[in-house]
Short mmCIF file of C-alpha atoms in Angstrom, two decimals:
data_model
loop_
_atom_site.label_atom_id
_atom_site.label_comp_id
_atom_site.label_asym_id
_atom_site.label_seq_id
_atom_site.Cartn_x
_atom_site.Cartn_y
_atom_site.Cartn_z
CA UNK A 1128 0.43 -0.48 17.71
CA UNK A 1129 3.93 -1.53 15.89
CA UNK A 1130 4.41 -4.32 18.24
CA UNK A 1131 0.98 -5.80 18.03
CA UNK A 1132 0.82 -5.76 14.16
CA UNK A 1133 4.49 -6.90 13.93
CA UNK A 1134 3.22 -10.06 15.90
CA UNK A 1135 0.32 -10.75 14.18
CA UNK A 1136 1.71 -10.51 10.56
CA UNK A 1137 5.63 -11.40 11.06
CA UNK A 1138 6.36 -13.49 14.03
CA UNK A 1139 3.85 -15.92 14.18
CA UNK A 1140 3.26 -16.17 9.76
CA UNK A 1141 2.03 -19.52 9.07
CA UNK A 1142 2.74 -21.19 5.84
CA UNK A 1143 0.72 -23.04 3.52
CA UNK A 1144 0.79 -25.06 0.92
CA UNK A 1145 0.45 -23.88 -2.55
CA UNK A 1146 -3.03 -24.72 -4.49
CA UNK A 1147 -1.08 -25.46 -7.59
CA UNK A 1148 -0.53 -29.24 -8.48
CA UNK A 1149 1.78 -28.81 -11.40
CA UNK A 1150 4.24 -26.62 -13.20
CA UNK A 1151 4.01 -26.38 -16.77
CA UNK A 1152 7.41 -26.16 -18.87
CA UNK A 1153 7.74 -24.30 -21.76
CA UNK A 1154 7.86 -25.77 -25.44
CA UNK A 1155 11.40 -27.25 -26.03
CA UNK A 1156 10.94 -25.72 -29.89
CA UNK A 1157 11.10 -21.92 -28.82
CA UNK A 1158 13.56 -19.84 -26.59
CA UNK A 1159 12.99 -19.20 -23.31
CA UNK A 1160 13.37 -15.96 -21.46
CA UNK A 1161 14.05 -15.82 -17.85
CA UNK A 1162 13.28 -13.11 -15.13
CA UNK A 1163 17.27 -11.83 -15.64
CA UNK A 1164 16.31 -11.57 -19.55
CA UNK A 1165 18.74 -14.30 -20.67
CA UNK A 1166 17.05 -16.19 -23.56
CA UNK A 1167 17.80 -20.08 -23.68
CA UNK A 1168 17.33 -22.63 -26.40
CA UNK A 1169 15.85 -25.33 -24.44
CA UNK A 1170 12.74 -25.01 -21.91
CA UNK A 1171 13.73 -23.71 -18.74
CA UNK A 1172 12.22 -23.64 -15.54
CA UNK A 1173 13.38 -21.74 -12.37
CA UNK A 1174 14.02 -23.68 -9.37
CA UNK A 1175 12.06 -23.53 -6.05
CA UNK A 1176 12.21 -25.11 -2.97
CA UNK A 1177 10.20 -28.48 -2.95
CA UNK A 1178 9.67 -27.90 -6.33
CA UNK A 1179 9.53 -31.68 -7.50
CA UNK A 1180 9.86 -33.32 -11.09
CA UNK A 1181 7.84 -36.44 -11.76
CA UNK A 1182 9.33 -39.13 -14.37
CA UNK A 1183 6.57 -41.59 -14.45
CA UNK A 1184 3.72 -42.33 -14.82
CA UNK A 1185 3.98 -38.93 -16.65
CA UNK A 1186 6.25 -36.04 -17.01
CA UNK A 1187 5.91 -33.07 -15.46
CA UNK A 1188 6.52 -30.33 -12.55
CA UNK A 1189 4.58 -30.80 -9.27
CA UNK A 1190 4.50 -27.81 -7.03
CA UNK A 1191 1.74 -28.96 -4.64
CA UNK A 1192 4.30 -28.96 -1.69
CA UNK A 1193 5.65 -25.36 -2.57
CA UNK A 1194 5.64 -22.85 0.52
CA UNK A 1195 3.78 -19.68 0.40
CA UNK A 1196 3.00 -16.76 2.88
CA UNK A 1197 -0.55 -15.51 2.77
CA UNK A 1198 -0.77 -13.14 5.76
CA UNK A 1199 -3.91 -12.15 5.15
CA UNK A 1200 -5.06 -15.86 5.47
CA UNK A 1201 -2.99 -16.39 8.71
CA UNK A 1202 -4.92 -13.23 10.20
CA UNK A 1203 -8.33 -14.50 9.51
CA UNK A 1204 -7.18 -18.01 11.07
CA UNK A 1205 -6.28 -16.15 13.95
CA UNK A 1206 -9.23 -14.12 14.43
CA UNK A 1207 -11.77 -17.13 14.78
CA UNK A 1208 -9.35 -18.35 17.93
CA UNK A 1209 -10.96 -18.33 20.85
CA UNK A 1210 -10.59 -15.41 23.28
CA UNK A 1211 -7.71 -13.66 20.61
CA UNK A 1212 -9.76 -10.70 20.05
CA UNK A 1213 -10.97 -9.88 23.02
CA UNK A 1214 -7.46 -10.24 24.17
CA UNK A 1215 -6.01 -7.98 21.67
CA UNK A 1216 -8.55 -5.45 22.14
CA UNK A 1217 -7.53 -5.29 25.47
CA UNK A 1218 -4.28 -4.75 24.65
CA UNK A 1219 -5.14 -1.74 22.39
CA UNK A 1220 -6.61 0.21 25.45
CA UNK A 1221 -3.78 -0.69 27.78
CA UNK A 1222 -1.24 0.49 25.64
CA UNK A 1223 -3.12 3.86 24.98
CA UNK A 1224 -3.40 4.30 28.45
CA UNK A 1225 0.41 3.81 28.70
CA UNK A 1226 1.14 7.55 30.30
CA UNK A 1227 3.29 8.91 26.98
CA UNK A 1228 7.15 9.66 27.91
CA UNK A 1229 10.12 11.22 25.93
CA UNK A 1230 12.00 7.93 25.14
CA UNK A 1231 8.61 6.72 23.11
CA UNK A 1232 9.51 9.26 20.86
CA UNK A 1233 13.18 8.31 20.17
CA UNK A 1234 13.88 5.65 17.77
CA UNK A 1235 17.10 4.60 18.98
CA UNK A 1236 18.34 2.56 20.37
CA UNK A 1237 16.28 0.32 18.44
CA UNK A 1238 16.80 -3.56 18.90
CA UNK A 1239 15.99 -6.04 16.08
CA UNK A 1240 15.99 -9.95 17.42
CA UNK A 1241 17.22 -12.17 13.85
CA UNK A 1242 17.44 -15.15 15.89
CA UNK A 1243 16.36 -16.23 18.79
CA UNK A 1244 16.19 -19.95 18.56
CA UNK A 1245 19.39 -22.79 20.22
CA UNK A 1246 21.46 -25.00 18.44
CA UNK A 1247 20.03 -25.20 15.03
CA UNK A 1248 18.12 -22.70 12.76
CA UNK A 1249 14.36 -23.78 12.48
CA UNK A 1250 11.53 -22.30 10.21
CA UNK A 1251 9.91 -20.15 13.02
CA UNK A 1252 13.56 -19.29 15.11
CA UNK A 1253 17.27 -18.64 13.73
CA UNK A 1254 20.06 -19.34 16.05
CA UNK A 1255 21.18 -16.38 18.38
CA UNK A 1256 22.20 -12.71 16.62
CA UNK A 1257 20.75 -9.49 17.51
CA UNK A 1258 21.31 -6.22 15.86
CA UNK A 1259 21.52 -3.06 18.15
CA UNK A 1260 20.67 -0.21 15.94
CA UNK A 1261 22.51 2.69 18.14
CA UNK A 1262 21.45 5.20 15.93
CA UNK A 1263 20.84 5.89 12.20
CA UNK A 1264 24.19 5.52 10.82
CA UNK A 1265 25.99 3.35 13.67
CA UNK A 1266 24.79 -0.66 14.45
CA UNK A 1267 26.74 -3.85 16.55
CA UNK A 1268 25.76 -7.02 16.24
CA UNK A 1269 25.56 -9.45 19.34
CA UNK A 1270 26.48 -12.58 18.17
CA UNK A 1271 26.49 -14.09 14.73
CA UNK A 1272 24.88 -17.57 13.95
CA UNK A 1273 24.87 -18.70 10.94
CA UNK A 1274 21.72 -17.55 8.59
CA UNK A 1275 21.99 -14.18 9.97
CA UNK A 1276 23.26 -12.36 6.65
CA UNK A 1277 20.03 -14.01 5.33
CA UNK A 1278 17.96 -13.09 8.18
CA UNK A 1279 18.83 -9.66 7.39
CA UNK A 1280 18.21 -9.70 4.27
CA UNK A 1281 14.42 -10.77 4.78
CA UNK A 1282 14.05 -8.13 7.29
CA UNK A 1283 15.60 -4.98 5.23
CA UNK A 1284 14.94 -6.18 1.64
CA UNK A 1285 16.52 -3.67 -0.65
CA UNK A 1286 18.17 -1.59 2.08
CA UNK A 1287 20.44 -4.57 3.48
CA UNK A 1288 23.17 -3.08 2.01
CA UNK A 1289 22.95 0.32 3.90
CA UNK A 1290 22.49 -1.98 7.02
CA UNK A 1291 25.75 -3.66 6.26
CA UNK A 1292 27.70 -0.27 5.83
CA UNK A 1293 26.48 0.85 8.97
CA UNK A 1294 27.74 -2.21 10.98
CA UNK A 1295 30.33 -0.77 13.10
CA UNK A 1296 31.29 -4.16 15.39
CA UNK A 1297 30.47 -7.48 16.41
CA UNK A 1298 30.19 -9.27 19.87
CA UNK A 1299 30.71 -13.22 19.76
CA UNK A 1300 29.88 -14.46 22.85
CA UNK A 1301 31.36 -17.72 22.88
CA UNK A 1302 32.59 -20.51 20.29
CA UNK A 1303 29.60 -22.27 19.55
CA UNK A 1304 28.39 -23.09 15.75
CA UNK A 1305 24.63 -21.33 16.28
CA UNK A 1306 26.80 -18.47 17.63
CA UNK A 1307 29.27 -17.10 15.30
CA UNK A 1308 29.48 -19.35 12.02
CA UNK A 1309 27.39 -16.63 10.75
CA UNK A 1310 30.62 -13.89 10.97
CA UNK A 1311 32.37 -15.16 7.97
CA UNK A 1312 29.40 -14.44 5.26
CA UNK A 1313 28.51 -11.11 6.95
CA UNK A 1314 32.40 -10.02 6.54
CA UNK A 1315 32.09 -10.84 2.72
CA UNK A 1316 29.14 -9.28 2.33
CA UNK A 1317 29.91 -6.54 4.09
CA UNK A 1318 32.76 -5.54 1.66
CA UNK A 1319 30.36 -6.11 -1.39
CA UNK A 1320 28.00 -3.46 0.27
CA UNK A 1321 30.34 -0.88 0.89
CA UNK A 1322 31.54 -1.46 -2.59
CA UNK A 1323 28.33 -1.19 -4.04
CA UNK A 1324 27.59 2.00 -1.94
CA UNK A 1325 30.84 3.55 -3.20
CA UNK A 1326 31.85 3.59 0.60
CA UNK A 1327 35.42 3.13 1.61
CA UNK A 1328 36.20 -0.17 3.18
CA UNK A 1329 37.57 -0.51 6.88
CA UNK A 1330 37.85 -3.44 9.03
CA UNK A 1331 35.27 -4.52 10.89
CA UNK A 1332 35.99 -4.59 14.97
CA UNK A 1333 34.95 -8.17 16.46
CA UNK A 1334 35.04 -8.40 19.73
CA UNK A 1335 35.53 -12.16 20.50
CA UNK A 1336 37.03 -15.16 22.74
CA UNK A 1337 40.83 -15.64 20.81
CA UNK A 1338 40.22 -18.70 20.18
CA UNK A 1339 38.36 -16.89 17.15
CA UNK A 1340 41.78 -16.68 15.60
CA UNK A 1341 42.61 -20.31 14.79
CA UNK A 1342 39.34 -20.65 12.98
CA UNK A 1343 39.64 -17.41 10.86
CA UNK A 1344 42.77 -18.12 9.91
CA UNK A 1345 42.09 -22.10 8.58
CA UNK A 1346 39.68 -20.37 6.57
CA UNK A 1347 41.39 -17.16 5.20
CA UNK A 1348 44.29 -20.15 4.38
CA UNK A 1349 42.29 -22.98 2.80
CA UNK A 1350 39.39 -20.85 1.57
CA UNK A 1351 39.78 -17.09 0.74
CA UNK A 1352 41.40 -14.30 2.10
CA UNK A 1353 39.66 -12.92 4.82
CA UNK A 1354 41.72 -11.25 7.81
CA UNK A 1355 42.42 -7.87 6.29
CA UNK A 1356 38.18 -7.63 7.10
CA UNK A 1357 38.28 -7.63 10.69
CA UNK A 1358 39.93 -6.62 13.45
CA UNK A 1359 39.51 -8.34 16.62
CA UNK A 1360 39.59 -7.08 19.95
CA UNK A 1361 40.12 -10.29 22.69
CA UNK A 1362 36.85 -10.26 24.92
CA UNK A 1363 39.28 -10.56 27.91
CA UNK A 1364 40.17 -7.78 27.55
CA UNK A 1365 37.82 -5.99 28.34
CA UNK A 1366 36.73 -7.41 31.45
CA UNK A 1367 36.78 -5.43 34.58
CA UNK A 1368 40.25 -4.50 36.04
CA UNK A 1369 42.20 -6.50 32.90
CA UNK A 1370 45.05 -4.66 32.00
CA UNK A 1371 45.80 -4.50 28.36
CA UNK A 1372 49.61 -4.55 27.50
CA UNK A 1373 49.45 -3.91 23.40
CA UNK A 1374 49.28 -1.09 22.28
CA UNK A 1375 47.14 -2.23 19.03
CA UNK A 1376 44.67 -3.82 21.38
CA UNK A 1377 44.35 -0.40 23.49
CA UNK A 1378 43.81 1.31 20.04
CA UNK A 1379 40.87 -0.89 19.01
CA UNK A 1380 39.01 -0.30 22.33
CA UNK A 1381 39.40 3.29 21.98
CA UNK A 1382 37.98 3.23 18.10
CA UNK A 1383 35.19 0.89 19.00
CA UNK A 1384 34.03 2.79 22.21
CA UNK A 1385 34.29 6.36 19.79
CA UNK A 1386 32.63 4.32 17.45
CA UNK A 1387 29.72 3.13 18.66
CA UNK A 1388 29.29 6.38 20.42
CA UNK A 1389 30.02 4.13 24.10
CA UNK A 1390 31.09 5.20 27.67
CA UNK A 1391 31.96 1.65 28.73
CA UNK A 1392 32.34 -2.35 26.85
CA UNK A 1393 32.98 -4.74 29.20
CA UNK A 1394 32.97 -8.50 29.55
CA UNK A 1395 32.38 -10.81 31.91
CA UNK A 1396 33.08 -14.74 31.83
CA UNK A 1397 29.80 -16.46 32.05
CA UNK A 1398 28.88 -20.47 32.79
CA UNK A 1399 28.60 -21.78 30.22
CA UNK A 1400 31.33 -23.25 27.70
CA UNK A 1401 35.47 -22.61 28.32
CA UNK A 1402 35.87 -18.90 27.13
CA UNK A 1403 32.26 -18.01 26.86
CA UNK A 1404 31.53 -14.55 28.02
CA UNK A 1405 28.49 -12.10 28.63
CA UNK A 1406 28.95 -8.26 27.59
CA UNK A 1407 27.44 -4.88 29.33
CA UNK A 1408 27.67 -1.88 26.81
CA UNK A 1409 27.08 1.87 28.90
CA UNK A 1410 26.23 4.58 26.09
CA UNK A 1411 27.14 8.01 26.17
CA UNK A 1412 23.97 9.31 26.87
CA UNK A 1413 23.35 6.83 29.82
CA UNK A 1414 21.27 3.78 28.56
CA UNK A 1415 23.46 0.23 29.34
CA UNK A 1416 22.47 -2.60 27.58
CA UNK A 1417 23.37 -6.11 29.17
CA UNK A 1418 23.68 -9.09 26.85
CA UNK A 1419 23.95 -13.18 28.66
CA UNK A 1420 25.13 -14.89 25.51
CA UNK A 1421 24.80 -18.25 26.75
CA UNK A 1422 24.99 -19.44 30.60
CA UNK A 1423 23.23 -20.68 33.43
CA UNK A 1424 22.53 -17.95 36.39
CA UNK A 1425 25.97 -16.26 36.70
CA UNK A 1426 26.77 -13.88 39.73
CA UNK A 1427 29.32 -12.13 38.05
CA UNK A 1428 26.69 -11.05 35.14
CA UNK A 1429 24.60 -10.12 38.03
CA UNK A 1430 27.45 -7.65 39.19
CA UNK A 1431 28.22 -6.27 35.50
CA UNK A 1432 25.07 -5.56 34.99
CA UNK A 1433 23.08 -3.55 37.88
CA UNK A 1434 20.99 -1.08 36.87
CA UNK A 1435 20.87 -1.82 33.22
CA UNK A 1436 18.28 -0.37 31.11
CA UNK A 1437 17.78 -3.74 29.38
CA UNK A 1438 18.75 -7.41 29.88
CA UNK A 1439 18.76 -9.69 27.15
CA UNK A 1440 19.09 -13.15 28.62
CA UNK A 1441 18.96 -16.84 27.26
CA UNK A 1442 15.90 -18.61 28.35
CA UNK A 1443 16.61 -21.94 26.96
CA UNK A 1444 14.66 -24.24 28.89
CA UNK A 1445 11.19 -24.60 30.79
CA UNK A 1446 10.66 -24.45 34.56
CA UNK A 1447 10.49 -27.90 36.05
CA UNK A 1448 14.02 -28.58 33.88
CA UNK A 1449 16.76 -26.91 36.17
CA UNK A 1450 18.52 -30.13 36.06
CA UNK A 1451 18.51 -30.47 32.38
CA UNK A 1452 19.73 -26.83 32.46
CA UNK A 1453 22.21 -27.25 34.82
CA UNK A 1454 23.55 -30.31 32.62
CA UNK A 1455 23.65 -28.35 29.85
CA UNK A 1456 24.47 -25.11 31.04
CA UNK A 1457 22.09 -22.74 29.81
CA UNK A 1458 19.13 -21.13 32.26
CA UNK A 1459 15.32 -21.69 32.78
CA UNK A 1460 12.65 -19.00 32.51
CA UNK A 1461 12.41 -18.03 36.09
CA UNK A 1462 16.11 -18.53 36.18
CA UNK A 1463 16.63 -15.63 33.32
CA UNK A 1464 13.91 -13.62 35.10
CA UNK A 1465 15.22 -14.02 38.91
CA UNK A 1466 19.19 -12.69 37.25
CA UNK A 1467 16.93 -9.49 36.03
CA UNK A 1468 15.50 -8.96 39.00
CA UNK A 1469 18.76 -9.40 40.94
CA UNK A 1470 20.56 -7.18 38.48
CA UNK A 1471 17.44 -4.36 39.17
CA UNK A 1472 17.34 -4.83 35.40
CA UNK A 1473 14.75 -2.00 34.42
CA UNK A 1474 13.38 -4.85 31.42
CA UNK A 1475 14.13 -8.26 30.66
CA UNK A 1476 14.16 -9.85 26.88
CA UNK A 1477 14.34 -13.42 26.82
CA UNK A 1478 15.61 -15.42 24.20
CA UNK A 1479 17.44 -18.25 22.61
CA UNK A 1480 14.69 -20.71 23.39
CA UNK A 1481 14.72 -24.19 22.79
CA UNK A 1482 13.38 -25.46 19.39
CA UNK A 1483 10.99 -27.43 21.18
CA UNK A 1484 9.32 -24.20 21.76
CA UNK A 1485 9.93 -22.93 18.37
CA UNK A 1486 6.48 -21.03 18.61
CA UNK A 1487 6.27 -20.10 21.98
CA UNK A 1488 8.00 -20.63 25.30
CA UNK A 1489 5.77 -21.93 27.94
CA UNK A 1490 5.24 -19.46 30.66
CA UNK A 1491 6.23 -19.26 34.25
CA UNK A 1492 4.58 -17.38 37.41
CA UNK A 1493 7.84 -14.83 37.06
CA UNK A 1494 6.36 -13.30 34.27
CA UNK A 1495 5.50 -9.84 34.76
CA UNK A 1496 5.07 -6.37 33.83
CA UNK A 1497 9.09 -5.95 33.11
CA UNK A 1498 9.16 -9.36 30.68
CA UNK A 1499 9.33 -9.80 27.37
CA UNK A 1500 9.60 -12.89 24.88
CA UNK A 1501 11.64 -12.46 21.63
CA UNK A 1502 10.74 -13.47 18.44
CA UNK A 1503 12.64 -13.71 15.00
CA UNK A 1504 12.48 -10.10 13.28
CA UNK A 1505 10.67 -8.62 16.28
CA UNK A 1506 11.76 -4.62 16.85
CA UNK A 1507 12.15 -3.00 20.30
CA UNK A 1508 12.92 0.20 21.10
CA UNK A 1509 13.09 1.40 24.87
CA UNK A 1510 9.91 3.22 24.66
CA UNK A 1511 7.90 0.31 24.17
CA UNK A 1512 9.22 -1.46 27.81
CA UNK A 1513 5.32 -0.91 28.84
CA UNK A 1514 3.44 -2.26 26.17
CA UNK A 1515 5.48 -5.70 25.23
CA UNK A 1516 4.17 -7.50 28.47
CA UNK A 1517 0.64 -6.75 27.60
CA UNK A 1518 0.95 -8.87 24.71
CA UNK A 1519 1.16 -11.82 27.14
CA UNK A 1520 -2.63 -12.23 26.77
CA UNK A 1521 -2.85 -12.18 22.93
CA UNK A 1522 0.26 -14.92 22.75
CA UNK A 1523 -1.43 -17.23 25.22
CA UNK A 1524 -4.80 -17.20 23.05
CA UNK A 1525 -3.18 -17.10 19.82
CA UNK A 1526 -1.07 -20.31 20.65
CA UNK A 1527 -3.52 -21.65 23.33
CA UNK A 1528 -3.56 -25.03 21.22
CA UNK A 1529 0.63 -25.40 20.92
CA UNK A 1530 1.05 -24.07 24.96
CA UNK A 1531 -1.67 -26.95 26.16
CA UNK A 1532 0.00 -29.33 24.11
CA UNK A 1533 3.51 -28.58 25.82
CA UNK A 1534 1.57 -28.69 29.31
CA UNK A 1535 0.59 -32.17 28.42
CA UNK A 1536 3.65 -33.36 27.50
CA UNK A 1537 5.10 -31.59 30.48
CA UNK A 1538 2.91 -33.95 33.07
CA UNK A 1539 3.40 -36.88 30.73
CA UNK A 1540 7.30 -36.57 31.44
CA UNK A 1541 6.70 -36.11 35.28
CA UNK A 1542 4.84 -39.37 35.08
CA UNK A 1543 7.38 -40.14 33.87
CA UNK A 1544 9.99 -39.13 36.20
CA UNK A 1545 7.38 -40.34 39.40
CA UNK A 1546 7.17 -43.82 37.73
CA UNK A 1547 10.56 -44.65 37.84
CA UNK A 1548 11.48 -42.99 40.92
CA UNK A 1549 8.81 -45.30 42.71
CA UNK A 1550 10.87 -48.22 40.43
CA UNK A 1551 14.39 -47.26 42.20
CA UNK A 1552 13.08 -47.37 45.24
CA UNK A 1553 11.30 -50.55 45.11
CA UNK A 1554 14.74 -52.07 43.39
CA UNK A 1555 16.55 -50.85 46.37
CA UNK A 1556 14.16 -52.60 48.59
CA UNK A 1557 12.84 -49.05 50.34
CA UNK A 1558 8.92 -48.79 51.27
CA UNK A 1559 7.03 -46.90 48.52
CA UNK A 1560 5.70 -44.76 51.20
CA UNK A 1561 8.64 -43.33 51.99
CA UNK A 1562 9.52 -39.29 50.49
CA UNK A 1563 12.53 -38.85 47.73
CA UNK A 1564 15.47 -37.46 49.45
CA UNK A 1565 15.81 -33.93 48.99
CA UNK A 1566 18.88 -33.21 46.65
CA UNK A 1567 22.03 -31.42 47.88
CA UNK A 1568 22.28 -28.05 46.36
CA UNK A 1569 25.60 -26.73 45.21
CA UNK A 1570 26.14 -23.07 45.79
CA UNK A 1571 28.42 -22.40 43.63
CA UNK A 1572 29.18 -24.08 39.95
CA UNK A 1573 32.01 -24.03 38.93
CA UNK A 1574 33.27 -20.85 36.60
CA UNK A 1575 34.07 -22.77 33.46
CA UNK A 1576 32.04 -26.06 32.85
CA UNK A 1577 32.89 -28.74 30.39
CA UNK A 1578 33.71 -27.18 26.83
CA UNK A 1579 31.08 -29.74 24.92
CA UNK A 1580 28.24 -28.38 24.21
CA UNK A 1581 24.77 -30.34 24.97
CA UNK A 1582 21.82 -29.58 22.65
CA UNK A 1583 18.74 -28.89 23.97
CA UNK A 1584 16.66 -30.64 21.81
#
């Protein structure tokens, strides 16, 4: 059960703090050697993070706030939780009575979620970037945040480099930071692992909003060179009935569709920011793959993307918030679910969740057996569409304390909301007996809302 352990041991790691109250130096009379083997003449010790150095009332290291991960110590925590191992026992026996088919077997297209958090990276979620592994040798990235070279560096270890080599494009979805100021560190280190793999170097195809451009280029001026590593390919472009007129442009479609082994990339503008766009990707053998970036329910994504084989769509916000949501444009839970179900989506990953649900998104009645949630350094593959819901169960006991604590302060805020609705009215001199006015609906948003982007905090 790859997803189950994966959950248990990577997603939802704990960390604790480290037993040890102090560091000890080493004498300032005698060399020191560090890991690297470089010997110094004075005492050195090797920085870590919260790692603290006390001046009075004595000297010396303290390292009682130092991180550390202790699975093993998170898995017995979670096995005296109420109701978590029944629940994952259950889960056990559903998924081996999941009727075995072909695609189980098949390891690709395998998708890895590095981030799946908003607006700023957190301890438990990374902003947005997923890597589509489309087979051994050939990977894309959707979207780029920043932290995501790092992200997959924890999740590959010694074979990020081989990872790197095989990166064959990126897709930015749209022009905010937690989106794509992650690009410019995976280009460098991209060249230093094909380098280091004694592979020769070739641009790496972006597929982007143009706006892209201006920003590159301040940095490849002011900073360091850095255009001759990409090539990008304008995401309108490849929107549905565009026609391209350079002849460059035409050439990098064709070399990224041969490339990544695809039938069809196309775009579609989405609601979100100016220029923000959601991508469909059809491979040759017949899977599509349908990615939201961010926006609030969009028709045209709807269109793009009937009959995919997967839908990965932003779930930013709870039910209960579609004003909020609609205010910021991004979508709620039910609201990512219902675009699935519209687009006869055959599964539906959410993600990009608010980091006030950096451990778990509170659930909606929508959920069902073609749902997922994503977490940072979780791994799908298509073959394991009938197990992921079943973990529903084991999430809700495993975080039963953090989900009743975000129902609470769920009823607290529509106390909240009741209390001073009652206060308008009586202001305005109307009985309190009277019902709120139902609010006007509008039935369609408009394509491109206001380019500033509201965090969901």
């Amino acid at each position: 059960m790859r997803i189950a352990h994966q959950f248990t041991t990577s997603v939802a790691t704990r960390f604790k703090p480290s037993s040890t109250s102090s560091t000890p130096t080493s004498s300032p009379h005698s060399p020191v050697r560090t890991e690297e083997g470089a010997t110094f003449p004075v005492a050195t010790v090797r920085g870590r993070c919260l790692l603290k150095y006390q001046l009075r009332p004595r000297r010396e290291w303290q390292s009682d706030a130092l991180l550390t991960c202790n699975p093993d110590e998170f898995i017995a925590e979670a096995l005296e939780m109420p109701n978590f191992q029944e629940s994952v026992q259950e889960y056990r026996k559903a998924a081996q009575d999941v009727p075995a088919a072909a695609e189980r077997k098949s390891q690709y297209p395998e998708i890895i979620f590095l981030g799946t958090g908003s607006a700023i990276p957190m301890k438990i979620r990374n902003v947005s970037s997923t890597l589509l592994n489309i087979s051994s040798d050939k990977s894309l990235l959707l979207d780029c945040g920043e932290g995501t070279f790092g992200q997959l560096c924890r999740h590959y270890g010694d074979d990020v480099d081989r990872v790197l080599s095989a990166l064959a494009a990126v897709f930015v979805s749209h022009l905010h930071a937690d989106h794509h100021t992650g690009l410019l560190n995976i280009l460098l280190q991209r060249e230093r692992a094909l380098a280091s793999l004694g592979k020769p170097f070739h641009p790496l195809l972006v597929v982007a909003p143009s706006q892209l451009k201006p920003w590159l280029q301040q940095y490849h001026n002011q900073c360091q060179p850095l255009l001759h590593h990409l090539c990008l390919i304008p995401a309108k472009c490849l929107q549905k009935g565009t026609e391209v007129s350079s002849p460059e442009v035409e050439r990098l479609i064709r070399l990224l569709l041969e490339t990544c082994d695809l039938k069809e990339f196309q775009t579609c503008l989405v609601r979100h920011c100016k220029h923000a766009f959601g991508c469909a990707l059809v491979h040759t053998s017949g899977w599509k793959l349908v990615y939201s970036g961010d926006t609030m329910p969009c028709e045209a994504l709807v269109q793009m993307g009937k009959d995919a084989t997967l839908l990965i769509h932003e779930a930013t916000l709870e039910d209960g918030l579609e004003e909020e949501a609609k205010e910021k444009t991004h979508s709620t839970t039910s609201q990512a679910i219902g675009v699935g179900m519209r687009m006869n989506a055959r599964f539906i990953m959410l993600n990009h969740f608010s980091q006030r649900y950096a451990k778990i998104p509170l659930f909606s009645p929508d959920f069902n057996e073609k749902v997922g949630i994503a977490f940072d350094h979780m791994k799908v593959c298509f073959g394991d569409f009938p197990t992921v819901p079943k973990l529903t169960a084991p999430l809700k006991a495993l975080f039963a304390g953090d989900i009743e604590e975000m129902k609470e302060r769920r009823e607290k805020r529509e106390l909240r909301l009741v209390r001073a609705a009652l206060l308008s009215r009586e202001r305005a001199g109307e009985p309190e007996h009277s019902g709120p006015q139902e609010k006007g609906r509008h039935a369609e948003e408009p394509q491109s809302p206001p380019g500033k982007k509201l965090r969901a905090k």
